[in-house]
Amino acid sequence: TSKDDLKGLLETLLHWDMVTVTTSQGLLALLTAAARMRGDHPELAQRIEDYFDYCKRNDLRCVQAITDAKGDRRVAPGGQADPDVYTRIVERRPDGIVIRGAKLHISSAAISHELVVMPTKNMKPGEEDYAVACAIPVNAPGVRIVNTSYAPREREEDFPVSSKHNMPEGFIIFDDVFVPNERVFLAGETGHSATFAHALGLWERLGGTAHMSEFADQLVGLAQLIAEANGTERISHIREKVAEMIIYATMTRSGLEAAIANAEPSPEGWYFPSELFTNAAKHYAASEYSHMVRHLQDIGGGSIVTAPSVADLENDEVGPFIAKYMATKEGISGEYRTKLFHAIRDFTADAYGGWQLVTMLQSGGG
Amino acid sequence: TSKDDLKGLLETLLHWDMVTVTTSQGLLALLTAAARMRGDHPELAQRIEDYFDYCKRNDLRCVQAITDAKGDRRVAPGGQADPDVYTRIVERRPDGIVIRGAKLHISSAAISHELVVMPTKNMKPGEEDYAVACAIPVNAPGVRIVNTSYAPREREEDFPVSSKHNMPEGFIIFDDVFVPNERVFLAGETGHSATFAHALGLWERLGGTAHMSEFADQLVGLAQLIAEANGTERISHIREKVAEMIIYATMTRSGLEAAIANAEPSPEGWYFPSELFTNAAKHYAASEYSHMVRHLQDIGGGSIVTAPSVADLENDEVGPFIAKYMATKEGISGEYRTKLFHAIRDFTADAYGGWQLVTMLQSGGG
Amino acid sequence: TSKDDLKGLLETLLHWDMVTVTTSQGLLALLTAAARMRGDHPELAQRIEDYFDYCKRNDLRCVQAITDAKGDRRVAPGGQADPDVYTRIVERRPDGIVIRGAKLHISSAAISHELVVMPTKNMKPGEEDYAVACAIPVNAPGVRIVNTSYAPREREEDFPVSSKHNMPEGFIIFDDVFVPNERVFLAGETGHSATFAHALGLWERLGGTAHMSEFADQLVGLAQLIAEANGTERISHIREKVAEMIIYATMTRSGLEAAIANAEPSPEGWYFPSELFTNAAKHYAASEYSHMVRHLQDIGGGSIVTAPSVADLENDEVGPFIAKYMATKEGISGEYRTKLFHAIRDFTADAYGGWQLVTMLQSGGG
Amino acid sequence: TSKDDLKGLLETLLHWDMVTVTTSQGLLALLTAAARMRGDHPELAQRIEDYFDYCKRNDLRCVQAITDAKGDRRVAPGGQADPDVYTRIVERRPDGIVIRGAKLHISSAAISHELVVMPTKNMKPGEEDYAVACAIPVNAPGVRIVNTSYAPREREEDFPVSSKHNMPEGFIIFDDVFVPNERVFLAGETGHSATFAHALGLWERLGGTAHMSEFADQLVGLAQLIAEANGTERISHIREKVAEMIIYATMTRSGLEAAIANAEPSPEGWYFPSELFTNAAKHYAASEYSHMVRHLQDIGGGSIVTAPSVADLENDEVGPFIAKYMATKEGISGEYRTKLFHAIRDFTADAYGGWQLVTMLQSGGG
Ligand SMILES: Cc1cc2nc3c(=O)[nH]c(=O)nc-3n(C[C@H](O)[C@H](O)[C@H](O)COP(=O)(O)OP(=O)(O)OC[C@H]3O[C@@H](n4cnc5c(N)ncnc54)[C@H](O)[C@@H]3O)c2cc1C
Ligand SMILES: Cc1cc2nc3c(=O)[nH]c(=O)nc-3n(C[C@H](O)[C@H](O)[C@H](O)COP(=O)(O)OP(=O)(O)OC[C@H]3O[C@@H](n4cnc5c(N)ncnc54)[C@H](O)[C@@H]3O)c2cc1C
Ligand SMILES: Cc1cc2nc3c(=O)[nH]c(=O)nc-3n(C[C@H](O)[C@H](O)[C@H](O)COP(=O)(O)OP(=O)(O)OC[C@H]3O[C@@H](n4cnc5c(N)ncnc54)[C@H](O)[C@@H]3O)c2cc1C
Ligand SMILES: Cc1cc2nc3c(=O)[nH]c(=O)nc-3n(C[C@H](O)[C@H](O)[C@H](O)COP(=O)(O)OP(=O)(O)OC[C@H]3O[C@@H](n4cnc5c(N)ncnc54)[C@H](O)[C@@H]3O)c2cc1C
């Protein structure tokens, strides 16, 4: 790829659905890892490339199963009270390995075909059983996925955002799962245990920042719309808050543009976004996000959390009154303004909004 | 009251349920207003005191119905597209008045006996019909209350906080409601239109700050508990975040203590908390709250939003695995840690958490 | 110019001395203004271009004299207690105009050849006498310049930064100065009164941001050097502070890169940096600067302000002891570390540092 | 003392000159240390009390010489390249000890009578030679003090603040100084090495916070005065900045009041301010200070750093013009406003201002 391709790729990332993004990031990372491992372990590299072809041929959706349960955060895998809190090889057979453990918070796991398992961190000599990467079909014997989701279970019309965009997370259990050799990409080669997560990390942070950039634009848009609907868009403190939000959105976007503009070729000749700019943008965007949400909530007013439901609005007895009193001026009907408040609540002050806040801080490696 | 009484009152406020707090704050404000109006309007002052006695005698719960729909925020009541967006007198009869309008976001309205209506802002000469204060039973003809709530409608065990503490808000409609004279406390005396809200404001801000101080302590507690459960309580950046949270909680508490320690007697001889310290503490606490929530979410990790539900935990097939992999070390069972994550999610990253964030910025007059 | 030229220009800006920068920015702005005025006032546009050629031919250094005294900030020029607080035309003669007023904080005025006078803000119809732009030689009769400077007047060796980089500011007085017609570029054409400052503003903000980006890199450099000299570079809270400083420097740089990458051609076919990205970067960089200074001062320690002077260090009696006790480890001599502290003090905690803080907030239009 | 005495003491601290404060804090700390050591080392306790009486009787000014040179910050005293970077006992004689080392940044050292030496940190078994506390007259043989100061050396009238309030810091060298036994308070008793600094720390932090509270009030005052002088005091963003500054000053004051209100008696029956509230207030005040300085500099304008000097103002030729153009409206003369700008520069944007910024972060133990 060249830099221009990269810029195109970024736009693409923003329009694909999440599983597709996950799949392509994951496979890209596998290919990068293959390239880096070819020197030391040509046959592992070959297996990865064969697996890549297989997924492409069959149009499979893959998820990246990295994050382990991890137990006590201060303690190395081998020293944990329960040795399984980092996923590990419990048996090595001539035809494959058997793994035990769990991978947590795995996005889209329950709606994918393939789980691409990689080590959560660098493993040291002595931790060979924990240096495991492989691919497992979701329906392999011994795999269980407990799904969690913030998707609204009721009144979808009050959740205009999260009823459309939501991400199921999977708590994946490997209850002694057999993985045949051709699907094993790492089984004790500790020197390469960080290669996978590292290859993935940069893409994840770039993708994450691209999404934060989109959210930032949406926060600005909602702020401006609700200020106009309230009639406050020209009031000095409201304008300053919107201006701060625009600066935030613009700086986040700058970081992405600079990451792309300063892309560097890897030894394999592929272009990677600049690590310095990607990381700076990611940290900046994540650390200021909650402050921008506060601005939007400040601008909007109490109806963000107290607006009557859409069902109330459609109710014959009280609906017309709600429409009357939620209206503010010509061109701003009560129905429109009520729905705007629900969008703001759903986006920033309810299950999906909370999920965003946490995800911004934690996903992509915390 | 003396200063010591005030300090006692503060503790009391924190332990009463919200309707009781609302009632006592509202009635206190009415009494203060009565004292201030006695010179100019002795018979209005008398009506207020009679009403106070009536509520006390019958142990009635009252809510403070102040905030109007307000329409276009730049426009005065008289200039609005719809003249009813500020509650107003539409008819004056010998035996009383008829009012029309709406009061929004009224806490506990649907579970109270009495609506104490007051003007949302100072009204000027020419705005006499908007200078209206009165008391209306919730079941008076023409009153309609649309209730909203963030209380969880399902899986109460996943919402350990909000299933216990939640506050119904009422969207109150006055569809030409008759109010007999003895319940009318202001009907055109614009000079006193701000007296009510002003008398209430200080108490509301003090009460609001007291609650933020409690929330701050809870944030600190949750942060420390989850750090210990994760095994990270001695890691440098985690300790610094907890330390910042303790400073926040301590400074908020300082503001309250200084407000009480510097209380001043009013002309009526009642002690009021210092306005300077109360306002500073309120603004400080509200503006830093979302930052503290971010610290907690940073400390906790992704399971705040991805932890399997309590039902999953109790499920025979996957429950034991969840318990196994959510455990971290001796003394920290998977069940305990999962429930801790749910408490954090519910408190900061779901409907109740979002309601908190907005309420902190908007309630008590924004 | 094209985008690549722009990027080159930026690098150039950073290496030229300030008067040259000022000159080129000012003349660029004049040319832009000429292009915009040609339609309405072809002969004014011609005068500007002739003046431009004259300056180029004679290699003159020009300063931009825009900021007026301004009197009461709420009051328009015509309503001020003293009508001269905005520079104005006091006499119109066949061969020129006579102006009176003052231009404040004019960088490099005392060391330049030419003062390019422009209106400080948009002037409205009725304010024709205040809509004045012209060029005046520094030695024209009636011109007086009171120079101010933070340059150290003593012990240059203790001021390693400001003894080399310092900027004299001029308080320019126009005590009824005659300006011949060929040097008058605006004399009442209120419709174009904002054209000059507007054309200049974007370049100034870009240049200002470029300098802040340099300062940011220097702050990072000083922070890393002093941490290494103190032996704290691997301590967790120090690393986090340095990391935040790097993010700041990187984001500032991103904003510049995005401003250039998104440059747009003007109607005249010249490329201008993106206004959106330039403004965002300027505000971001200026508003976080003092926070980064705080990090550096936190990392460095008390010797930033208490280190003995270089003269003390060279003193026979106490010098060897200072060298002994200011040393920290192999490779870090006391002399080196003492001088590093002086550089940090001079750069951030003395006259020059204070000048920086204020200038960052105020220059380029505040 | 009781709580009320404490409150009185606080007011006193703010009005005494710094050496007196230092003396009283230091002696208070010595007495506290004596009380804590009496059980284990009655004769050391007795020596301290005798010394206290001696100072009182002779009305001596004492400074607290704690902070060592410290060398490489990661390395313990015994492991340093130069063993003298922590002050240590180099010889033990029957009649006393000989110490070598340096104490840095010692406030008022050069203008005091007595240096009260205490260990900079807790010393462990094996570090007996570093566990040294004693009292040394400034003129003892082998003592050298290199003085540093930010006091203006010129144009005092342009430095209205720092020419009056300034604090000389001493770099104290102990070149094998003999200390007779009756002045030795600790000489190897590592178990009590932290007792002194700990006893002092709380008082220092309280005193430091009291001073920050004063500075905060002064920042607010300067901000309000300059806004009024500029005519901007009613402009929305200026009012918001002043309001934030008032909140800061009020919260800092709250912290002090709460520290006093929650004072606790020590085992010896003396009242100590609450450690929790003192520390929180100190950290809050120090960490927000530079932000408040930024507000003041934002409100004031460019003349903070570019205002002509008082000498220029008094100059016959240009003085009247400066007075004319620095004036803004009735009641605000150019002379007054120019001097206000110098006060702001001196207080926040020159040597003294920089000294403040650093001192706020570092003094009292960083
Ligand atoms: C919505 C969402 C989607 C996700 N999707 C995926 C996915 O598709 N695939 C995948 O593999 N993972 C995924 N993750 C997991 C994500 O990468 C982790 O949440 C993240 O790495 C943090 O790990 P944790 O949740 O276990 O928190 P913890 O590791 O417990 O971290 C919590 C806090 O403690 C700190 N901390 C923990 N240990 C240490 C230490 N040793 N030293 C210093 N500080 C420490 C962290 O910095 C953090 O501040 C997802 C997470 C979320 C929230
Ligand atoms: C949970 C909750 C409970 C509440 N309980 C009660 C209650 O019991 N009784 C009661 O009477 N009220 C109650 N309120 C209402 C609360 O007082 C209002 O939400 C608050 O006054 C803000 O009014 P608003 O929601 O209409 O927002 P708006 O007035 O629209 O304000 C939104 C934003 O615009 C700004 N703004 C609006 N108009 C102007 C203007 N003219 N100039 C400058 N800035 C402006 C505000 O500063 C704010 O930043 C409650 C609110 C909440 C969220
Ligand atoms: C080091 C330095 C170099 C400079 N170099 C030059 C130069 O070469 N050429 C040149 O022409 N100028 C120069 N300037 C001047 C600079 O552009 C001005 O300082 C700046 O425009 C602010 O004007 P002021 O200093 O008069 O402050 P003020 O205008 O008094 O502003 C102070 C504060 O009040 C606010 N304020 C003032 N009026 C209003 C209003 N009406 N509404 C809302 N807010 C208001 C401002 O936003 C600001 O926060 C320089 C300044 C500095 C500090
Ligand atoms: C104006 C002024 C007056 C003073 N007056 C006195 C006085 O009267 N008497 C007196 O005894 N002292 C006095 N001090 C000294 C003051 O207490 C010290 O400056 C302070 O303790 C910091 O020590 P340092 O300057 O050596 O900086 P350092 O110790 O080098 O600290 C610099 C930074 O590094 C960090 N750091 C250093 N070591 C570590 C570590 N091991 N682990 C983690 N972080 C670390 C610090 O937290 C800080 O952020 C004064 C200081 C000033 C500025």
GROMACS .gro file of N, CA, C and O in nm, chain D residues 89 110 165 214 304 346:
model
   24
 1187ILE      N    1   2.750   1.194   5.916
 1187ILE     CA    2   2.850   1.204   6.022
 1187ILE      C    3   2.979   1.143   5.970
 1187ILE      O    4   2.981   1.026   5.934
 1208ALA      N    5   2.052   3.261   5.491
 1208ALA     CA    6   2.155   3.365   5.503
 1208ALA      C    7   2.117   3.475   5.601
 1208ALA      O    8   2.201   3.556   5.638
 1263HIS      N    9   0.829   4.161   4.881
 1263HIS     CA   10   0.825   4.024   4.933
 1263HIS      C   11   0.924   3.940   4.857
 1263HIS      O   12   0.898   3.903   4.743
 1312GLU      N   13  -0.387   3.298   5.026
 1312GLU     CA   14  -0.366   3.442   5.010
 1312GLU      C   15  -0.337   3.479   4.865
 1312GLU      O   16  -0.389   3.577   4.813
 1402ILE      N   17   0.054   4.325   3.001
 1402ILE     CA   18   0.119   4.262   3.117
 1402ILE      C   19   0.268   4.250   3.090
 1402ILE      O   20   0.349   4.276   3.179
 1444ASP      N   21   0.490   4.130   3.758
 1444ASP     CA   22   0.581   4.093   3.867
 1444ASP      C   23   0.526   3.973   3.945
 1444ASP      O   24   0.599   3.880   3.977
   0.00000   0.00000   0.00000
